XYZ file of C-alpha atoms in Angstrom:
587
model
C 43.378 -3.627 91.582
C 45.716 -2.928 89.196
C 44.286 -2.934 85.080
C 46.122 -3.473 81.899
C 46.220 -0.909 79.602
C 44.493 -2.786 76.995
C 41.894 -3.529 79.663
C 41.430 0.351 79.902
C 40.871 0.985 75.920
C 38.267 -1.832 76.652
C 36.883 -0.039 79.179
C 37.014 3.260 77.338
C 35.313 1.919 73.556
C 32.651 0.149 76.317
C 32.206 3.666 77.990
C 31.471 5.573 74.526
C 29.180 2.760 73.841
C 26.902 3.486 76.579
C 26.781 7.396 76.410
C 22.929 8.020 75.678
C 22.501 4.150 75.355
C 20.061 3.546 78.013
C 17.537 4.781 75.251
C 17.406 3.938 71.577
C 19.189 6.238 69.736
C 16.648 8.164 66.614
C 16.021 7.380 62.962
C 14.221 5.066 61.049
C 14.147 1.287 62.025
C 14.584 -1.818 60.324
C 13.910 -5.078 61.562
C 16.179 -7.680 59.802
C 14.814 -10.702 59.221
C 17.406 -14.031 59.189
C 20.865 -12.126 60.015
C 23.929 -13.436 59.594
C 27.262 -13.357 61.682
C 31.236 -14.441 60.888
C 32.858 -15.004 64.218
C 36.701 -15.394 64.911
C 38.630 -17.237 67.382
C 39.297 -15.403 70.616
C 42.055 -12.574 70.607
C 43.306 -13.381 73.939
C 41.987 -14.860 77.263
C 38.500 -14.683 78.495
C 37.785 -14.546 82.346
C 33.924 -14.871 83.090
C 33.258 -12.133 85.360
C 29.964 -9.738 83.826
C 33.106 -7.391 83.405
C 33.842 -7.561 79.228
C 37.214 -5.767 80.241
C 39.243 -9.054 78.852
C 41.212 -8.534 75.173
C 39.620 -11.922 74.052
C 36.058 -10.014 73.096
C 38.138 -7.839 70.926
C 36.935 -8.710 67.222
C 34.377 -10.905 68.653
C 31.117 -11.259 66.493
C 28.677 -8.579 67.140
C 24.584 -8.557 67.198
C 22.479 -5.084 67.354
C 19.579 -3.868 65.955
C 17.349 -5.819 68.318
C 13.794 -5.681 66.877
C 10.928 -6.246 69.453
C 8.695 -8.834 68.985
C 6.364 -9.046 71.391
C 3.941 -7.319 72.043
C 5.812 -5.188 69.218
C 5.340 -6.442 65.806
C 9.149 -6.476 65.004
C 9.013 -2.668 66.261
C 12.288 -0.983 67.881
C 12.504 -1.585 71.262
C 12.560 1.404 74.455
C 16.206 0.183 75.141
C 19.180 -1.332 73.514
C 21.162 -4.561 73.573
C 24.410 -5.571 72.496
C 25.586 -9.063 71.838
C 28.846 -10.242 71.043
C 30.278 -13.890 70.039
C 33.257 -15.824 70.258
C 35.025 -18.929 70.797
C 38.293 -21.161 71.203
C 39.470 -24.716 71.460
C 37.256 -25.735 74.094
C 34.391 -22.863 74.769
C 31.567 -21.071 73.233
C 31.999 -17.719 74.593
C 28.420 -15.044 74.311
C 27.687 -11.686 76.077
C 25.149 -9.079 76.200
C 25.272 -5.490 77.202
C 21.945 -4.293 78.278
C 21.234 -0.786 78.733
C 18.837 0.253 81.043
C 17.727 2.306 83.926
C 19.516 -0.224 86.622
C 16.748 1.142 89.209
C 14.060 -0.977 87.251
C 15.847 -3.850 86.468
C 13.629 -7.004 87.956
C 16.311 -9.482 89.448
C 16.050 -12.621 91.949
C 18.685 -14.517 93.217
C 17.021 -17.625 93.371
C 17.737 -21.511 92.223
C 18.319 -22.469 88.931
C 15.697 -22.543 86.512
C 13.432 -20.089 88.455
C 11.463 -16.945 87.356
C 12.781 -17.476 83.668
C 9.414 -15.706 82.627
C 9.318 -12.612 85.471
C 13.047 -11.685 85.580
C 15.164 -9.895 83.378
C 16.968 -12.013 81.643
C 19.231 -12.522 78.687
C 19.149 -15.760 76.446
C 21.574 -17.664 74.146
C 19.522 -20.291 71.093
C 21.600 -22.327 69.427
C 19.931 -25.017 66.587
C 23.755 -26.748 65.979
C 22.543 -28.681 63.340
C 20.354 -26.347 61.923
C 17.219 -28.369 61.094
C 15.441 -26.553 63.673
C 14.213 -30.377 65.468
C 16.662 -29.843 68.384
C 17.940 -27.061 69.955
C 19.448 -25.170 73.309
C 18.213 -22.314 75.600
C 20.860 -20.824 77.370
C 19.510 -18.295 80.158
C 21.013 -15.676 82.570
C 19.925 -13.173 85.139
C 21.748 -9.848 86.104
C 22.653 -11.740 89.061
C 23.943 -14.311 87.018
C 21.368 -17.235 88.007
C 21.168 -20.064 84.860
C 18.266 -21.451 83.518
C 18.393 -23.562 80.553
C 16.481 -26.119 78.679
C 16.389 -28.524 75.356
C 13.645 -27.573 72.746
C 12.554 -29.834 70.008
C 9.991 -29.602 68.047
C 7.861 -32.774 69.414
C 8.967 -32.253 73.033
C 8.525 -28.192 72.783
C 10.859 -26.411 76.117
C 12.086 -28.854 78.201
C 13.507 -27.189 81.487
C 14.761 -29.902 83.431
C 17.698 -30.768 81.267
C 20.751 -29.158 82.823
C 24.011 -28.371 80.598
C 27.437 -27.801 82.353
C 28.473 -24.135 81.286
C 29.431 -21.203 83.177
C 27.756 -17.399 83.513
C 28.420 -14.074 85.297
C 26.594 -10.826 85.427
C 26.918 -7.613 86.652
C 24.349 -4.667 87.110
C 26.533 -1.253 86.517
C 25.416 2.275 85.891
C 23.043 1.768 82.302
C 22.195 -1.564 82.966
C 23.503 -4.748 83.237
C 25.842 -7.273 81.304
C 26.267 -10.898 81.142
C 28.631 -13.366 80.068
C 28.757 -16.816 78.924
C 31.183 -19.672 78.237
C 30.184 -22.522 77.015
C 32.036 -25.959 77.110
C 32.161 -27.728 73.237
C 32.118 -30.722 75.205
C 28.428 -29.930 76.474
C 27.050 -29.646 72.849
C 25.966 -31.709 70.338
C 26.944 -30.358 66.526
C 28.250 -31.936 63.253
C 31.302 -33.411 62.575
C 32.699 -30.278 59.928
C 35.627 -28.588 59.717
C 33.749 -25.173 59.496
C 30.433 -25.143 61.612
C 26.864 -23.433 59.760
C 24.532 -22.806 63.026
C 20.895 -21.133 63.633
C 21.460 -18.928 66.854
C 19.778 -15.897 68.147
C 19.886 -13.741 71.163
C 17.360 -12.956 73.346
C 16.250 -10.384 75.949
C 12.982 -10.524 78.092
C 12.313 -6.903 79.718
C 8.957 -7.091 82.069
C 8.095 -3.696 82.490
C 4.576 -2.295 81.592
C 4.621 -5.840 80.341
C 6.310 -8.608 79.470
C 8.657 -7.178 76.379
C 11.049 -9.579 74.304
C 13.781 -8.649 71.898
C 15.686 -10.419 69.787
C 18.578 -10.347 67.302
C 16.385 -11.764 64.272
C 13.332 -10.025 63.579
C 10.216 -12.545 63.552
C 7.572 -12.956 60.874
C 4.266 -14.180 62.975
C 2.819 -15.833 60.268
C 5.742 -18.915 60.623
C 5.070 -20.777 63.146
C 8.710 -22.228 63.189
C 10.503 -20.940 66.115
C 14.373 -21.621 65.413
C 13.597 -21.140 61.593
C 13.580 -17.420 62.032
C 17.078 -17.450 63.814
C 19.934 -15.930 62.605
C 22.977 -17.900 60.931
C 26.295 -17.934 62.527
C 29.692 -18.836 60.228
C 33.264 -18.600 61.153
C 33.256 -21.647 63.867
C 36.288 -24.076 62.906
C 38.415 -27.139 63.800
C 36.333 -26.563 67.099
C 34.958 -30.876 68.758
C 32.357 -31.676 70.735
C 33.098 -34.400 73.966
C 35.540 -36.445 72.952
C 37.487 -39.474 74.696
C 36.225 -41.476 77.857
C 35.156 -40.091 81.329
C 34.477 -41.774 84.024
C 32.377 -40.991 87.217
C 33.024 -43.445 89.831
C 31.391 -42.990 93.726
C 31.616 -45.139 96.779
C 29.093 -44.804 99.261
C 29.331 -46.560 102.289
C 27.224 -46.554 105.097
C 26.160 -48.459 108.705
C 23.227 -49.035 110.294
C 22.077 -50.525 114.217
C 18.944 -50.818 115.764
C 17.896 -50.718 119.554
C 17.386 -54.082 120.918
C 15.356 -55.517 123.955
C 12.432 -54.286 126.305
C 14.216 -51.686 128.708
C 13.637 -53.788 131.722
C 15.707 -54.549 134.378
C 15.927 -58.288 133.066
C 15.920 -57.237 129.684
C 17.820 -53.767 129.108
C 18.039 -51.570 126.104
C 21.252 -52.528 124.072
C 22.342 -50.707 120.481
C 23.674 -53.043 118.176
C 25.415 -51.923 115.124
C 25.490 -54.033 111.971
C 28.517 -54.519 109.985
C 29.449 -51.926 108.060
C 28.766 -51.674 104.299
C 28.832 -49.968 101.320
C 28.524 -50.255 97.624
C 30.462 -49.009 94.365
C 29.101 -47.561 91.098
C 30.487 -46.053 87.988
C 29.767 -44.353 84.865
C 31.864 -44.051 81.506
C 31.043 -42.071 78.347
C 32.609 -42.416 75.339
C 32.587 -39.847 72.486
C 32.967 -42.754 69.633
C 32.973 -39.579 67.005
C 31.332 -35.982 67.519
C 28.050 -37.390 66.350
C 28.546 -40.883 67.996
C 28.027 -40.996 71.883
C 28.037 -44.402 74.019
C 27.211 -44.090 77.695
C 27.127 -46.938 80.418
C 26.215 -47.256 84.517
C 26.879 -49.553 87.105
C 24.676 -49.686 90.072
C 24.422 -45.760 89.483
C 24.347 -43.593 92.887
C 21.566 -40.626 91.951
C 21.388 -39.168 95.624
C 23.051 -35.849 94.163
C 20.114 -34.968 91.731
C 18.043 -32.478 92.768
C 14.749 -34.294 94.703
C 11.396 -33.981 93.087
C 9.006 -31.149 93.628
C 5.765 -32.346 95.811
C 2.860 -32.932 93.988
C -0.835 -33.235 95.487
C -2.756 -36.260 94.629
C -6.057 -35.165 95.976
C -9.180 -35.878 93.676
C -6.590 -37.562 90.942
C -7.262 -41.024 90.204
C -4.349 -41.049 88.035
C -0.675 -41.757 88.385
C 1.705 -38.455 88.877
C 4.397 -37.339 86.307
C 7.713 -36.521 87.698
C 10.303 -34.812 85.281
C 13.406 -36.569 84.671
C 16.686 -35.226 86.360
C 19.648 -37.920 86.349
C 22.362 -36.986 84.049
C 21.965 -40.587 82.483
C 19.273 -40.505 81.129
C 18.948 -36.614 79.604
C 21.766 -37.550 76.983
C 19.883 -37.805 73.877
C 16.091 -37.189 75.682
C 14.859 -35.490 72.827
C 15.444 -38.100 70.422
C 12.906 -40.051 72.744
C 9.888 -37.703 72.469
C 6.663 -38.592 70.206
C 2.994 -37.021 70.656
C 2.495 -39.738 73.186
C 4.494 -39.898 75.759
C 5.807 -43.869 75.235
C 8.960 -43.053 76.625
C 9.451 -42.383 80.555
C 12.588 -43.123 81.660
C 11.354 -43.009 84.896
C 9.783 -45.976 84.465
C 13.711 -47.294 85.033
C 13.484 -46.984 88.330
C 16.618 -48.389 89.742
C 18.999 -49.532 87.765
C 21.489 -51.828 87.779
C 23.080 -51.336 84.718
C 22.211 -49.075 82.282
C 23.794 -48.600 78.471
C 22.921 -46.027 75.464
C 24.355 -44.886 72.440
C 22.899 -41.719 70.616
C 23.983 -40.889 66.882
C 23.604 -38.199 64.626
C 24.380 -38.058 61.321
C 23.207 -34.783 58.780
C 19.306 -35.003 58.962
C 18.985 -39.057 60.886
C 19.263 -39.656 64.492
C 18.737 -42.673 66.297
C 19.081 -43.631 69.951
C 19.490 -46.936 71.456
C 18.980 -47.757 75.348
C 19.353 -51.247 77.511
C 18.820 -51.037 81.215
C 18.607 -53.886 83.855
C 15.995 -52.406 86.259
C 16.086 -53.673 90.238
C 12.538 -52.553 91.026
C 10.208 -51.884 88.259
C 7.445 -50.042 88.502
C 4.087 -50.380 86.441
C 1.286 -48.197 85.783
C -1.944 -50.316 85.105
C -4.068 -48.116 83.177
C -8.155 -48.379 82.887
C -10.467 -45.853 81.460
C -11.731 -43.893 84.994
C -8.121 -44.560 87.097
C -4.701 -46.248 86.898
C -2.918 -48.223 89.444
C 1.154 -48.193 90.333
C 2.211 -51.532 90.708
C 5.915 -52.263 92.230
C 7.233 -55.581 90.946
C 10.492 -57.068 90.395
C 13.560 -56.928 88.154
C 13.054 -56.595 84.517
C 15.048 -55.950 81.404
C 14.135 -52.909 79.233
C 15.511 -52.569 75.407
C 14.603 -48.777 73.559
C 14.891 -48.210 70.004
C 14.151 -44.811 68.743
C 15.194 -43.532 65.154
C 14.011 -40.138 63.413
C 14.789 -38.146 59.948
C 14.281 -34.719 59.684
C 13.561 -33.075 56.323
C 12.130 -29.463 55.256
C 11.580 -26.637 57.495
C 11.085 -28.324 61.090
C 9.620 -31.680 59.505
C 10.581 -35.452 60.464
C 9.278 -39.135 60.380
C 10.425 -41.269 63.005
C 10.148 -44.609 64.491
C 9.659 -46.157 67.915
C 10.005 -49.747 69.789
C 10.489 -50.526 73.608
C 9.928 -53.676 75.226
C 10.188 -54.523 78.890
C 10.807 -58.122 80.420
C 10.168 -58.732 83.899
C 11.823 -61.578 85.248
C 9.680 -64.549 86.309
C 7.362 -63.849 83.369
C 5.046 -61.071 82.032
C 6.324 -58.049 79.347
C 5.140 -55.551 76.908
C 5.919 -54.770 73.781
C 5.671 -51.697 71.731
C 5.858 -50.889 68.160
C 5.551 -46.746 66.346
C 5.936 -44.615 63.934
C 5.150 -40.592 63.501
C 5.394 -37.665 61.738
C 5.038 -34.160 61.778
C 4.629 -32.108 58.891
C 4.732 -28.537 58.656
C 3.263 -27.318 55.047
C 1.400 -24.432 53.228
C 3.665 -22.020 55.259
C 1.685 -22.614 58.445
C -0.330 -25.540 58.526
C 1.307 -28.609 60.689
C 0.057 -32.063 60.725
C 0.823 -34.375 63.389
C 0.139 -38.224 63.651
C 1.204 -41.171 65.495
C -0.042 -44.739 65.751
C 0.943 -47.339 68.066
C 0.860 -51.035 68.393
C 1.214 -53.114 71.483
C 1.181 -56.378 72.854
C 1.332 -57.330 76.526
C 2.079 -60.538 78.237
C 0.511 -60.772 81.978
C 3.027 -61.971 84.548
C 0.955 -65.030 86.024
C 1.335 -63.658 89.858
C -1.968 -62.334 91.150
C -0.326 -61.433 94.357
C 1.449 -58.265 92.483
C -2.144 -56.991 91.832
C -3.663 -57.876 94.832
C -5.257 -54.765 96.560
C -5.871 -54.919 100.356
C -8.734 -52.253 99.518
C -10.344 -53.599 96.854
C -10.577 -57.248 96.695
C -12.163 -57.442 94.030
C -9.930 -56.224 91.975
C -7.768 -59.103 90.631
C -11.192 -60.270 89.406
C -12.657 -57.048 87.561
C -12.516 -56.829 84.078
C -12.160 -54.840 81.095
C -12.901 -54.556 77.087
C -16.140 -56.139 77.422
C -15.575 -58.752 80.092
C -12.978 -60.440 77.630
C -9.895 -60.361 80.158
C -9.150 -59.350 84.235
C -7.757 -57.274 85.514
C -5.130 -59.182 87.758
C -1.973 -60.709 86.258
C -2.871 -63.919 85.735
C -0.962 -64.775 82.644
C -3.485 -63.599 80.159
C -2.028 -61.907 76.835
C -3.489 -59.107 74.257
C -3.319 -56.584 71.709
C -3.557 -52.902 71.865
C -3.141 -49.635 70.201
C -3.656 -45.835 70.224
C -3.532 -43.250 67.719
C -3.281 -39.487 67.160
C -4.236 -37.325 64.138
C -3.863 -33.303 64.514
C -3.844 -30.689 62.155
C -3.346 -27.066 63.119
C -2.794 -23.893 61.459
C -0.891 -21.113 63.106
C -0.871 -17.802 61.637
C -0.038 -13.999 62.286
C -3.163 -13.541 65.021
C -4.847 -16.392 64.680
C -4.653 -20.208 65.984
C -7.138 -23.182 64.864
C -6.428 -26.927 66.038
C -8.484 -30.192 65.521
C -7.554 -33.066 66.985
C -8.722 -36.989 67.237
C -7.360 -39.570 69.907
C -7.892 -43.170 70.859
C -6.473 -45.676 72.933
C -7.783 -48.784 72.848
C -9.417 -50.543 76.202
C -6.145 -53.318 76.068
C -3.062 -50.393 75.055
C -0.649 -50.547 77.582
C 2.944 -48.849 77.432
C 5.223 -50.377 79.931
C 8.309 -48.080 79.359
C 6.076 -44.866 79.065
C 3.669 -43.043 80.572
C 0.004 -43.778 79.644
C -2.191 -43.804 82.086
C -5.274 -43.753 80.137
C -6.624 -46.233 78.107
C -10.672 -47.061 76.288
C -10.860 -43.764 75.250
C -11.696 -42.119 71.982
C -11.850 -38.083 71.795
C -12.142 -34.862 68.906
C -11.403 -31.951 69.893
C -11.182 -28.296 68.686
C -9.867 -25.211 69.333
C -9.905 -21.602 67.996
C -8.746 -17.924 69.053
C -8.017 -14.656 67.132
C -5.473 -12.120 68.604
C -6.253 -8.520 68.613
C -3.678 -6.440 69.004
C -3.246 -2.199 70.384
C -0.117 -0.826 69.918
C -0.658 1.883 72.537
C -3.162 2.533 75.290
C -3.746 0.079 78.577
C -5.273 -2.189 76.579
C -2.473 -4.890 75.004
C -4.473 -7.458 73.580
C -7.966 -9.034 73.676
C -7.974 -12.672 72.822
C -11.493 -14.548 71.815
C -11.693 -17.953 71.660
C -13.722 -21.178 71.400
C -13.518 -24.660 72.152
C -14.840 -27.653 72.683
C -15.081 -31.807 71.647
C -16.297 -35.259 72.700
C -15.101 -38.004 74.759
C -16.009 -41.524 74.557
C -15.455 -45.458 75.324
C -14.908 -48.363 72.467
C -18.399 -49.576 73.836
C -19.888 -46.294 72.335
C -21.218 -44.402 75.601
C -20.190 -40.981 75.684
C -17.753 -39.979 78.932
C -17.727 -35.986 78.310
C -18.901 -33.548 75.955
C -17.806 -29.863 76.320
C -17.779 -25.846 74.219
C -16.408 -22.991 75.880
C -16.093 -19.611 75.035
C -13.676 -17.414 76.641
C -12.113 -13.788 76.381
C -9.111 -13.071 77.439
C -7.065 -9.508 77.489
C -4.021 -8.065 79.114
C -3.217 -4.851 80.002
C -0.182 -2.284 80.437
C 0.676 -1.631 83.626
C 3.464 -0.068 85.472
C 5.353 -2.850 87.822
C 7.416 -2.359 90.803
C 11.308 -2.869 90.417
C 12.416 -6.150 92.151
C 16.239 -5.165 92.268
C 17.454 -6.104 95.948
């Protein structure tokens, strides 16, 4: 292999920086709280390798003086990391250099989105718009393996939204390094001339225990995660997706069955059917960089990755499945409230499907149609709920949100669902969550619905339990089969929590009334009222086998709207974790 010179003064400058590296070098230490970065555009072209030999990191943005956080309090950390930034016309470029003793670097090459928490690993935050509701996770291996996920602040980590970017890593001889490029057209970021964005870098160690570094020092008493990132300037006349693409697929396919009774007057014959085969397609259309509009026809989904099994045993209630199609993570965040009233599973296979997601400063609102083939329906009750398969139906999603403060927002919610041949639901919401008083955060949502029974007792007929169709609920006032009849409901949620240095207190009240029924979410829960509370207090050793013990207490009540009382519950716990040498997983 033959180098460039300018590839070996690369290699040299990397060389001096990791004499003596794979140990913090002496002195005093000072965390720095809320750093700030100028980046430039690329000096010259950037292959993604884990190599950093390429002239395009040459005046890239650079990020030391990693403080430890945890279980550190903003302490400096047994090793060092380097991080640099970049960028040009169509990719965010990041990279770390981590030194280390590459004998006890933990590494598994593994799927996507696996041992995030027990590997080594490096990871990229970025908060584009910089109001800390919405932001990405951007994780790499040394063996390069990606994990990555969409945080928001009413949603929390979110690991089954996949991005299209690209990563390499390499171990070497004091550690490992990484690199990153990331596509413009993957991200979601103001329409500005100059760009103003919260990032940070990351670095989990698991050693004696489960160490994490960072670029910006954190102070424990905020309980605002991407408010304690560092600000990154110097990112201009860059675009998010813009244009059309399209995503058609054909799939065709032929099927035959074995025909007659194998005897000598009636032999066994294969008969094939005629072939077939059906089209789809799929256009998105970057309107502006804050404007997206997306469409489907007769989408084919038989690439996304299946669903992990779940066990059923002993549950009496419906199963949660994460949501994977590429459709329908544009814009998921936007969708999340303290209930969870938006499923999009609950579109189970669509015809046609249409969204448009805007952004503008601090407002965001969503929009979603889909024409659903086969619609499924949870029934909920207050002991069990029942899946129900019924026809086509017509969904319509409006979601709208504004952000204010430090990690703050109102927003607003409506779905409604029409099957065909009678029967819907209706939804109506609004929320907020309010962070105050430097770490106090109240959360509250209320929720009105109203539900129109298809008049088809058949769909709820149960070959188990006859008498089903004819049970009832909320006092004997209506059945339980669809038979046409038509109600109210709600549910509501108060919280208030206060989240400080080493301690955590939450109280909590919930109810949803014995007729609430979300048809595009999933609820499947109803006639319940509950308070609950919860307490710990963090003690924390700095040295010694003992890392932390963690008291705590907890407890509340649950009951019907009739008044009897389903559960009542205090625990006491104690928790504590311990240093302990682990064995390296490099192989």
């Amino acid at each position: 292999m033959h180098t460039k010179p300018v590839h070996l003064v690369l290699l040299a400058l990397l060389s001096v920086l990791a004499a003596g590296a794979t140990a913090t070098t002496g002195g005093e230490f000072t965390p720095v709280y809320h750093p700030t970065m100028t980046v430039q555009a690329t000096a010259g072209e950037i292959k993604i390798d884990g190599l950093l030999d390429d002239a395009g990191w040459r005046g890239a943005g650079k990020a030391d003086n990693f403080a430890e956080h945890r279980p550190g309090d903003q302490t400096r950390p047994p090793v060092d990391t380097r991080a640099y930034l970049t960028y040009d016309s169509d990719f965010l470029y990041a990279a770390f250099v981590c030194y280390d003793d590459p004998s006890t670097i933990r590494a598994t090459l593994c799927d996507r989105d696996q041992n995030v928490g027990s590997d080594d690993n490096v990871a990229l935050l970025l908060d584009t718009y910089g109001d800390a509701s919405r932001s990405y996770e951007l994780f790499v291996n040394p063996y390069g393996v990606q994990a990555d996920a969409l945080h928001s602040n009413m949603g929390g980590e979110d690991f089954s939204y996949d991005l299209v970017w690209k990563s390499a890593a390499t171990i070497t001889d004091s550690g490992y390094q990484v690199e990153m490029a990331i596509p413009f057209t993957s991200l979601r970021f103001p329409n500005n001339e100059q760009q103003t964005w919260r990032v940070d870098f990351w670095r989990n160690h698991p050693r004696d225990t489960r160490r994490q570094y960072s670029w910006a020092a954190y102070d424990r008493d905020d309980p605002c995660w991407p408010c304690k990132w560092g600000t990154v300037t110097g990112i201009a006349d860059v675009q998010p997706g813009r244009g059309i693409e399209f995503l058609p697929s054909v799939v065709a396919y032929q099927s035959g069955a074995l025909l007659g009774e194998g005897s000598i007057e009636e032999p066994f014959q294969f008969d094939n059917a005629d072939p077939d085969g059906e089209v789809s397609v799929g256009v998105k259309y970057s309107i502006s960089s804050d404007v997206m509009a997306e469409a489907t026809y007769n989408p084919d989904f038989s690439q996304i990755e299946s669903d992990a099994a779940q066990i059923d045993v002993n549950s009496t209630f419906a199963l949660f499945y994460p949501e994977r199609r590429p459709f329908f993570q544009e814009g998921s965040d936007l969708f999340n409230t303290i209930f969870n009233a938006v499923y999009t599973r609950s579109i189970n296979n669509p015809e046609f499907a249409g969204k448009v997601t805007a952004r503008k400063n601090r407002a965001s609102v969503a929009y979603m149609v889909a024409r659903d083939e086969n619609s499924p329906v949870i029934l909920p009750s207050e002991e069990r709920s029942r899946y129900l398969a019924t026809g086509k139906s017509t969904s319509n999603i409006l979601r709208g949100r504004y952000s204010f403060g430090e990690n703050s927002g109102v927003g607003f919610l409506a779905t409604d669902r029409r099957l065909d041949g009678g029967g819907s639901g209706t939804l109506l919401s609004a929320d907020v969550d309010l962070y105050f008083a430097g770490n106090y955060r109240l959360e509250w949502q209320a929720m009105s619905t109203y539900t129109q029974e298809p008049d088809d007792t058949l769909l709820t007929h149960d070959p188990d339990d006859s008498l089903f169709n004819s049970s009832t609920f909320d006092e004997g006032q209506y059945t339980m089969g669809f038979d046409g009849e038509s109600f109210w409901g709600h549910a509501v949620y108060v919280g208030l929590s206060r989240d400080a240095r080493n301690s955590y207190v939450d109280v909590s009240y919930l109810e949803r009334s014995p007729t609430y029924r979300a048809d595009n979410g999933f609820q499947p829960r109803n006639n319940q009222r509950s308070g609950r509370f919860y307490g710990q207090y963090v003690f924390r050793f700095d040295e010694g086998l003992l890392q932390t013990i963690v008291p705590s207490i907890s407890g509340g009540r649950q009951w019907n709207f009739a008044g009897v009382e389903k559960a009542n519950d205090v625990n006491l716990s104690l928790e504590f974790s311990l240093r302990a040498a682990q064995l390296s997983c490099h192989s």
